[in-house]
Coordinates of C-alpha atoms in Angstrom, one line a residue:
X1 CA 90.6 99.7 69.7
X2 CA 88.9 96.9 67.5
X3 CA 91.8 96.9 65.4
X4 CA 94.1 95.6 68.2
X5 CA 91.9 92.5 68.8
X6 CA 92.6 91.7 65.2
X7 CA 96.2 91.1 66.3
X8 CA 96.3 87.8 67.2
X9 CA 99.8 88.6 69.0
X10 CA 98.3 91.2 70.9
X11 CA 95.3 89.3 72.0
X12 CA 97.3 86.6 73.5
X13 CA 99.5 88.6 75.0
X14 CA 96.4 90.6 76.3
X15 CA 94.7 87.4 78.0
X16 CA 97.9 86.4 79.7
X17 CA 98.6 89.7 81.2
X18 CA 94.9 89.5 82.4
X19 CA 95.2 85.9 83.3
X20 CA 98.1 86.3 85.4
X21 CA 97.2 89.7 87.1
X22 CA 93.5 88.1 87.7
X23 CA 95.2 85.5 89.7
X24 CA 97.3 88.0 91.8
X25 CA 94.7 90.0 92.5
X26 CA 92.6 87.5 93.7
X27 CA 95.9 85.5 95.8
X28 CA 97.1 89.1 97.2
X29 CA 93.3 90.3 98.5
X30 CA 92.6 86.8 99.9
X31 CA 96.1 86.7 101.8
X32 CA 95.1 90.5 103.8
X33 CA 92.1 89.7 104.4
X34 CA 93.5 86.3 106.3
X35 CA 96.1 88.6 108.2
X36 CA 93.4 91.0 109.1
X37 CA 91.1 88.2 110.1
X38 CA 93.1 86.4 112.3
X39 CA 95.6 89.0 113.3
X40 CA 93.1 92.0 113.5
X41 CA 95.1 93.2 116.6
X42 CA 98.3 93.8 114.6
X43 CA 97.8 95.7 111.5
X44 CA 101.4 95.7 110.5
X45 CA 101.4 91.9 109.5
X46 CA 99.0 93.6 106.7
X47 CA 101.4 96.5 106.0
X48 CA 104.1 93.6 105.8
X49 CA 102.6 91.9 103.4
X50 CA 102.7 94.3 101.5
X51 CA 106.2 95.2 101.8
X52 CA 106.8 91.6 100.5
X53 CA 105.6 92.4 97.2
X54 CA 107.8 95.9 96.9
X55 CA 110.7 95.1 98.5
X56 CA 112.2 92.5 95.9
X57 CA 112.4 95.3 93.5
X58 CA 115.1 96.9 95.1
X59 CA 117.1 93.4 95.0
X60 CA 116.8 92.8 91.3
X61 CA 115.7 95.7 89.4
X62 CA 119.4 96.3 88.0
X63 CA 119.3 92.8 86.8
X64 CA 115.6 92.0 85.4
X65 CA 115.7 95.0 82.7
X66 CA 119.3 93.9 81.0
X67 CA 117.6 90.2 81.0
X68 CA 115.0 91.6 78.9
X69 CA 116.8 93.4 76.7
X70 CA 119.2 90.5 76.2
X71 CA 117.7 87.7 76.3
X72 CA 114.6 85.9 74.5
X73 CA 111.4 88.0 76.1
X74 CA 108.7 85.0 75.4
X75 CA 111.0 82.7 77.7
X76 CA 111.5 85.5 80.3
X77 CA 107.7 86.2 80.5
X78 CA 106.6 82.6 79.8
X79 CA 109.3 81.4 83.2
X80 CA 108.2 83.9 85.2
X81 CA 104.4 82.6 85.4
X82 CA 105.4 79.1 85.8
X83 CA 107.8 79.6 88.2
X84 CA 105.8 81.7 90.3
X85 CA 103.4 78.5 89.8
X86 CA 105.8 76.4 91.5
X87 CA 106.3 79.0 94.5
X88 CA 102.8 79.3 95.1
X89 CA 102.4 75.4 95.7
X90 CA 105.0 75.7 98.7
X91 CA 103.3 78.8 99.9
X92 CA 99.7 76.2 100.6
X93 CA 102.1 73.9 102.1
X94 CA 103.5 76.5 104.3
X95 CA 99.6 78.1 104.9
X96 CA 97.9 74.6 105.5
X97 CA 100.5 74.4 108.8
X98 CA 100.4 78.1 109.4
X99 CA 104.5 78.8 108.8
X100 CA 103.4 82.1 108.6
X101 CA 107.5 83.4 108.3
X102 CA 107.9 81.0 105.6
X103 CA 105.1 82.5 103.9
X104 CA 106.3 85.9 104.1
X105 CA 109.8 84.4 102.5
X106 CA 107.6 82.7 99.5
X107 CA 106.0 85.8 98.9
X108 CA 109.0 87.8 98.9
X109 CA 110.7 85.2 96.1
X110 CA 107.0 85.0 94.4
X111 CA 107.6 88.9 93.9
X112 CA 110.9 88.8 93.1
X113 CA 110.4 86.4 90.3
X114 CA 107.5 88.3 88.9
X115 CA 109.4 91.5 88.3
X116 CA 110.9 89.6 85.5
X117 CA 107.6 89.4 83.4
X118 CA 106.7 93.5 83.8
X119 CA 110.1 94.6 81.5
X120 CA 109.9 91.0 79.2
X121 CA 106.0 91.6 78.5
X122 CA 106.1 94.9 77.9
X123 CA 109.1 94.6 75.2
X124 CA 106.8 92.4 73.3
X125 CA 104.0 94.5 73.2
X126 CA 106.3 97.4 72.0
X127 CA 107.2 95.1 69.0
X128 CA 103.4 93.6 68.8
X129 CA 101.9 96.9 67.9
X130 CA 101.9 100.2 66.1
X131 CA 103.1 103.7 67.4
X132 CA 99.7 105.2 66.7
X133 CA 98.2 102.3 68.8
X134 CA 100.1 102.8 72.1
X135 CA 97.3 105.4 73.7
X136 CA 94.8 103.0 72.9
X137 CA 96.4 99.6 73.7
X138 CA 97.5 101.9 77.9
X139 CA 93.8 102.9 77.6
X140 CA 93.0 99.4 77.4
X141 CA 95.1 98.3 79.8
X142 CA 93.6 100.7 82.5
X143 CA 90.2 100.0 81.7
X144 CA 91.6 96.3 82.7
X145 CA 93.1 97.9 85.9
X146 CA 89.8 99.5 86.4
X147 CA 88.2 96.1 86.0
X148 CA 90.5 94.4 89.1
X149 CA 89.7 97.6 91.1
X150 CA 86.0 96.7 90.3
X151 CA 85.9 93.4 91.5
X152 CA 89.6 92.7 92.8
X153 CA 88.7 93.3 96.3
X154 CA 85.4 91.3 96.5
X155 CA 86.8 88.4 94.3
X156 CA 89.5 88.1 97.2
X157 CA 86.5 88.3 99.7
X158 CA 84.7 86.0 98.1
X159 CA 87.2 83.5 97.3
X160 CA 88.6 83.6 101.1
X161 CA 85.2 83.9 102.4
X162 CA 84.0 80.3 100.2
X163 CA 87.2 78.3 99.3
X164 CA 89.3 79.4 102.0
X165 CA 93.0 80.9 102.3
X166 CA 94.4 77.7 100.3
X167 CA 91.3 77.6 97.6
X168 CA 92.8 81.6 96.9
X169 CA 95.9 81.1 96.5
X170 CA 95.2 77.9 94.5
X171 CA 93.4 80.2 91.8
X172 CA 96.4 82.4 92.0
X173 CA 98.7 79.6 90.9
X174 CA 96.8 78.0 88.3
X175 CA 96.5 81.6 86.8
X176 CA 100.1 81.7 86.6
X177 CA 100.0 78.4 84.5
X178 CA 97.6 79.1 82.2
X179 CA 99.4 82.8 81.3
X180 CA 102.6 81.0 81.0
X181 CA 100.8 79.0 78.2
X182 CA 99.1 81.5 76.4
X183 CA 102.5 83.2 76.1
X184 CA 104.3 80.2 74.8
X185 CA 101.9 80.1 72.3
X186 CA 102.2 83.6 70.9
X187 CA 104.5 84.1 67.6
X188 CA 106.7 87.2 68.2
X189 CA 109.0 88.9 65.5
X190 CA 112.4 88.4 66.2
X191 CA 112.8 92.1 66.6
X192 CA 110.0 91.6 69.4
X193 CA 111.8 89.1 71.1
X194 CA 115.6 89.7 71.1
X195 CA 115.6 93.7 69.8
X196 CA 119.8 93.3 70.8
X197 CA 120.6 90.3 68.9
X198 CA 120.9 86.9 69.9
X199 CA 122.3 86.0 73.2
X200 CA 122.1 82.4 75.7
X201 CA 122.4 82.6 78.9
X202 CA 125.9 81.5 79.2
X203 CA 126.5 85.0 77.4
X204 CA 125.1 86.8 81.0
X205 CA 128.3 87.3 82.7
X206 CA 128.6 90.1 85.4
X207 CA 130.6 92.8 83.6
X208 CA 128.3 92.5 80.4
X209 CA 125.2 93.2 83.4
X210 CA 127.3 96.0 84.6
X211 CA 127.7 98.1 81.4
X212 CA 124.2 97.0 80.2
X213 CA 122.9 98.5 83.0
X214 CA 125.6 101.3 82.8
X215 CA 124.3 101.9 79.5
X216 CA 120.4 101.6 80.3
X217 CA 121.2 104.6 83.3
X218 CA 123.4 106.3 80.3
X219 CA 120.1 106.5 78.0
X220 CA 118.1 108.1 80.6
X221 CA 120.3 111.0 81.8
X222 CA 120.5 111.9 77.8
X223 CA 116.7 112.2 78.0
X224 CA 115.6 114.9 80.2
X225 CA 112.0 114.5 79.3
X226 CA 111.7 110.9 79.7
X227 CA 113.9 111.8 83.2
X228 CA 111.5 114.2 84.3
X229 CA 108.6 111.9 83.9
X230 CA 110.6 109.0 85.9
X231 CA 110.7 111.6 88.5
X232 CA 107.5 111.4 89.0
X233 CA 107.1 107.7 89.9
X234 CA 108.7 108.2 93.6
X235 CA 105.4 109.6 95.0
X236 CA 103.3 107.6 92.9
X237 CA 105.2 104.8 94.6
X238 CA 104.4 106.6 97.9
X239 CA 100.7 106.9 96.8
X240 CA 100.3 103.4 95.8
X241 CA 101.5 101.8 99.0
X242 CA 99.3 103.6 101.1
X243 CA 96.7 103.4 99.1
X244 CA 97.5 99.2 99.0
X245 CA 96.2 99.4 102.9
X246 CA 94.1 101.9 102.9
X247 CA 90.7 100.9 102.0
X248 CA 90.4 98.0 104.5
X249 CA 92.0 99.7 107.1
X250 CA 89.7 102.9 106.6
X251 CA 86.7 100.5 107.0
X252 CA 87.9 98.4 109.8
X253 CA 89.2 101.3 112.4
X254 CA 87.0 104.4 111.3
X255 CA 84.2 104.0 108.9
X256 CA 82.3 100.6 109.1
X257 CA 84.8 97.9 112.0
X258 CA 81.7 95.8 112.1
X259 CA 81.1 95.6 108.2
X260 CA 84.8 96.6 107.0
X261 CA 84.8 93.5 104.5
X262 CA 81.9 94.2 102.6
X263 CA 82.5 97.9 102.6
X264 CA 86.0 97.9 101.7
X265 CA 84.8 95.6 98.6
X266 CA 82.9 98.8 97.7
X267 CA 85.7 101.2 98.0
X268 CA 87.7 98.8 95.2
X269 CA 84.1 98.8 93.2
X270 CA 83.7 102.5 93.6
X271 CA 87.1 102.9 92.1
X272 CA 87.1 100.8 89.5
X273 CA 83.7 102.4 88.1
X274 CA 85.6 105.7 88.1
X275 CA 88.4 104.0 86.2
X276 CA 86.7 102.4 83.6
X277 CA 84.6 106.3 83.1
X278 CA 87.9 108.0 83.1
X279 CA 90.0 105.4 80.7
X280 CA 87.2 106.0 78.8
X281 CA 87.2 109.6 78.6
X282 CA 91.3 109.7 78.6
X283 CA 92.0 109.1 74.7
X284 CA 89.7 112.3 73.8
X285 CA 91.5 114.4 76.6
X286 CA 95.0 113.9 75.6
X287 CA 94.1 114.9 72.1
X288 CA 92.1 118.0 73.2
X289 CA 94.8 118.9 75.7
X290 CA 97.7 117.5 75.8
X291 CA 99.6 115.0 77.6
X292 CA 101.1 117.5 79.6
X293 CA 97.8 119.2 80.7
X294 CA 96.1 115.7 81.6
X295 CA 99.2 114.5 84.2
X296 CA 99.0 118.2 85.7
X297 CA 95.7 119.0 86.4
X298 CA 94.3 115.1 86.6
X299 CA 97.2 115.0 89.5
X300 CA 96.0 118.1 91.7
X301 CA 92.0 117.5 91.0
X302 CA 93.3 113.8 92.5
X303 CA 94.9 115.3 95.6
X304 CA 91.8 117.5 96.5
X305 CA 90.1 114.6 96.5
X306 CA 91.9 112.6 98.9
X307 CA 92.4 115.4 101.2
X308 CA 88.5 115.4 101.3
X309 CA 87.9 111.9 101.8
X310 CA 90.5 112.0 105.1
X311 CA 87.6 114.1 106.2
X312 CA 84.4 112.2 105.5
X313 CA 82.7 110.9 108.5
X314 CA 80.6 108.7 106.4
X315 CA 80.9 105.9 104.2
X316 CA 78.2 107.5 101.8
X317 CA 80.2 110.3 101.4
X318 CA 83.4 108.7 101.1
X319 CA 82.4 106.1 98.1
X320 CA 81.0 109.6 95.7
X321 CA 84.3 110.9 96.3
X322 CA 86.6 107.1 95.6
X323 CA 84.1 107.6 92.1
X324 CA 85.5 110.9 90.9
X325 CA 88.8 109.9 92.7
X326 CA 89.1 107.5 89.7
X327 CA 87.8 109.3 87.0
X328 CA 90.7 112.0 87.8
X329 CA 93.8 109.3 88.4
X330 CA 92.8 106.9 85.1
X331 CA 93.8 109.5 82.5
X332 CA 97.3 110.5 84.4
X333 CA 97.5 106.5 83.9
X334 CA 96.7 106.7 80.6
X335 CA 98.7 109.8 79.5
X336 CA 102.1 108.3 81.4
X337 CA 101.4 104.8 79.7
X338 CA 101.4 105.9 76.6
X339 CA 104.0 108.2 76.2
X340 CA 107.1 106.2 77.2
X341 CA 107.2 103.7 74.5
X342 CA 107.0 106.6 72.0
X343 CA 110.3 107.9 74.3
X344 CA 112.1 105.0 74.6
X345 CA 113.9 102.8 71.8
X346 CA 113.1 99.2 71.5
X347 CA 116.6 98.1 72.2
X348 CA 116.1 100.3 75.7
X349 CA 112.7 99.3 77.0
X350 CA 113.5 96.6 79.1
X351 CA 115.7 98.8 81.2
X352 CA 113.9 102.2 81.2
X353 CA 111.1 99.8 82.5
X354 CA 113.1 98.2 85.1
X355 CA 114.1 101.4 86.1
X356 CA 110.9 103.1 87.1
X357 CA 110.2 99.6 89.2
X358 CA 112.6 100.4 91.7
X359 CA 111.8 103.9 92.1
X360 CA 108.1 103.1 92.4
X361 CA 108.8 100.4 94.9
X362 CA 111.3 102.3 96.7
X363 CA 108.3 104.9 97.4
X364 CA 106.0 102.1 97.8
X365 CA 108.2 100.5 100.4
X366 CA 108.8 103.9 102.6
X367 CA 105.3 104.5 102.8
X368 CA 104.4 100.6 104.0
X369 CA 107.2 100.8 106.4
X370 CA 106.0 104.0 107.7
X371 CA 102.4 103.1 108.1
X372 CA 103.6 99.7 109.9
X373 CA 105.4 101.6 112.1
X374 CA 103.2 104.9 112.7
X375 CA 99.9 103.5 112.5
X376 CA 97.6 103.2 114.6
X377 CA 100.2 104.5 117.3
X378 CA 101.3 108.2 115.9
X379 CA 99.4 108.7 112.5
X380 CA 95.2 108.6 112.2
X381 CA 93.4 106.9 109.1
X382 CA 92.4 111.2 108.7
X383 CA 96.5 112.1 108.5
X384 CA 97.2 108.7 106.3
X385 CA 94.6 110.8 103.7
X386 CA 96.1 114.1 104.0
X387 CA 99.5 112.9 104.0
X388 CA 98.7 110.8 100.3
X389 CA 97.0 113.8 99.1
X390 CA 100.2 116.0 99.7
X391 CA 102.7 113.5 98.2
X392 CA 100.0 113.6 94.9
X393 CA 100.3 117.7 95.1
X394 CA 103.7 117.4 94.6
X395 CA 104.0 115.5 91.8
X396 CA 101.6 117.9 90.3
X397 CA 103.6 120.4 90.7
X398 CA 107.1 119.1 89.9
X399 CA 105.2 118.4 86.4
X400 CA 103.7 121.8 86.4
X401 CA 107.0 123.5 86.6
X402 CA 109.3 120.9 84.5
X403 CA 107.4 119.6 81.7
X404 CA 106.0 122.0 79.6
X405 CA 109.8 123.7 78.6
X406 CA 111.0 120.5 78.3
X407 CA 108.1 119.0 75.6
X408 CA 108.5 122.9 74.3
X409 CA 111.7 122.1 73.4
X410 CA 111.4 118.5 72.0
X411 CA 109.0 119.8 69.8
X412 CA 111.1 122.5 68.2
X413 CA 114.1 120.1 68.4
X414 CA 111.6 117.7 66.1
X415 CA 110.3 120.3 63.9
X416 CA 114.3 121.4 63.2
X417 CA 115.0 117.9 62.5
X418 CA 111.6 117.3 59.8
X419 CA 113.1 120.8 58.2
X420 CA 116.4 119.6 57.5
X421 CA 115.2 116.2 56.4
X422 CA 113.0 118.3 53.8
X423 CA 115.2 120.3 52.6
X424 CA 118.0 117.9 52.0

């Protein structure tokens, strides 16, 4: 893992990924826990929220993908922070006199905008790095993830709790600025930055969006495997939006509604431990076992769990079980990140990656909408669990039954293929 700090590239690219996700972390966490605070007797501003950050996937995800496989990725990337910058100076202005519709319209555009950087940055790191360093540079990357998890939460408490609503999201957009920067001052290979060729914008016309996209939907039907994994991603979506709500709101109406703050912080510290343990252990898994083996059994293990913890009656029950929880989920993370940009062609990974966006999201958004709707009224914080733990049962066993032919058969296609090239 040393051996990608050495990269200059890669740590730059590293520290703006961090920068800019630090800042959304602490912005996003600070903004729920001013909904819940002030609007404690409607939950579904929370859930809303929420749905602000999912839904603009669905608008733009056939565009964002073609962008960054077309055009230059450092500008894509490098636009999206400071843009989002800009946004994020009208959304104090709009908070400091409590336009609270207008907010939910800045956040939407904030998101929409930021969906640009996902498919642009990870293009670059593709060309940045070495195939044999992918596992390590996704296990690094959810160790990071494990870090936010660690002290997300209580950095948005603390932030809202000492500066304020405005002082949060200030920190948000000055993040935004200073990844913008660190990107601009990255050197990428051309390869790394225009994989396609050189185009300018004035190129981008809406037929050439069309079949580009055509073509990036092409790619993936060819590729069962790399289709079967994309699969997945609907109930992760699923997973993730609930599980976007679900700590506060199991602290504030079951476990702890005098002390939901602090203990919800602890739910997101919890997790983050068990991340950082399992990212940890992930890299000797996947060479002992398997990919294949990791995703199937990490994904059931992960589903008991969160049927158990719909059942816990007690906080000190519930935070043991959040620990394992993400020792379990951190290698499926791992194994998943990994694999695809050994799957997908440079000239392709803008648009395979936009394309698992909207499927997340489109999860992601069902189950927000359906917890805005259903809860408190029709579903319990008990069925929320055991509802999550299904959807995470599935997946397990769609992957159970349709991965191991298919990498069966990729590896015999692969072996064929190094025979031929020896003999000839």
């Amino acid at each position: 893992m040393s051996a990608l700090f050495r990269n200059p590239v890669f740590t730059r690219l590293f520290l703006a990924a961090f920068t800019s996700q630090l800042g959304t972390v602490v912005g996003n966490m600070a903004f729920a826990y001013y909904l819940v605070d002030h609007f404690s007797t409607r939950p579904a501003l929370a859930a809303a929220a929420e749905l602000m950050y999912s839904l603009p996937t669905l608008a733009v995800f056939w565009l964002v993908g073609v962008i960054a496989d077309l055009l230059d990725r450092k500008k894509i990337a490098a636009y999206s922070d400071w843009i989002r910058a800009g946004l994020t100076l009208l959304l104090l202005v709009c908070l400091h006199y409590e336009m609270l519709t207008l907010c939910f319209l800045l956040l939407f555009l904030r998101s929409a905008v930021a969906k640009f950087f996902g498919p642009a940055e990870m293009g670059l790191l593709q060309g940045s790095i070495g195939q044999e360093q992918y596992i390590h540079a996704s296990g690094l990357n959810q160790m990071i993830m494990g870090l936010f998890m660690l002290f997300g939460m209580s950095l948005g408490a603390t932030a809202y709790r000492f500066l304020g609503i405005e002082g949060a999201i200030l920190i948000d957009g000055l993040s935004f600025l200073v990844s913008g920067l660190l990107i601009l001052s990255c050197r990428f290979s051309a390869d790394a930055r225009m994989p396609s060729g050189h185009h300018s914008l004035r190129d981008i016309r809406f037929p050439l969006l069309f079949r580009e996209f055509s073509e990036g939907i092409r790619y993936l039907l060819q590729h069962r495997l790399l289709l079967t994994l994309i699969g997945g991603f609907l109930f992760f979506g699923i997973v993730n939006g609930v599980f976007a709500v679900l700590p506060i709101f199991a602290m504030k109406y079951k476990l702890s509604p005098d002390n939901y703050m602090l203990h919800a912080s602890l739910i997101t510290i919890f997790l983050g431990i068990g991340f950082l343990i399992g990212s940890l252990a992930a890299s000797p898994l996947i060479r002992r076992f398997s990919r294949t083996r990791v995703l199937i059994f990490g994904l059931f293990g992960s589903s008991m769990l969160i049927v158990t913890l719909g059942s816990a009656d007690s906080i000190y029950i519930y935070l043991p079980l959040v620990l394992i929880e993400g020792i379990c989920i951190a290698p499926v993370n791992i194994a998943l990140g990994s694999w695809m940009p050994e799957l997908v062609i440079p000239q392709n990974m803008g648009r395979v990656n936009a394309l698992i966006e909207p499927i997340m999201m489109l999860g992601h958004s069902l189950a927000l909408g359906f917890v805005a709707l259903a809860f408190p009224a029709l579903v319990s914080i008990t069925w929320l669990h055991y509802l999550l733990g299904f959807c995470t049962l599935l997946v397990s066993a769609f992957y159970g039954f349709a991965l191991p032919p298919l990498v069966r058969k990729l590896a015999g296609h692969a072996g064929n293929t190094a025979a031929a090239d020896s003999s000839g």
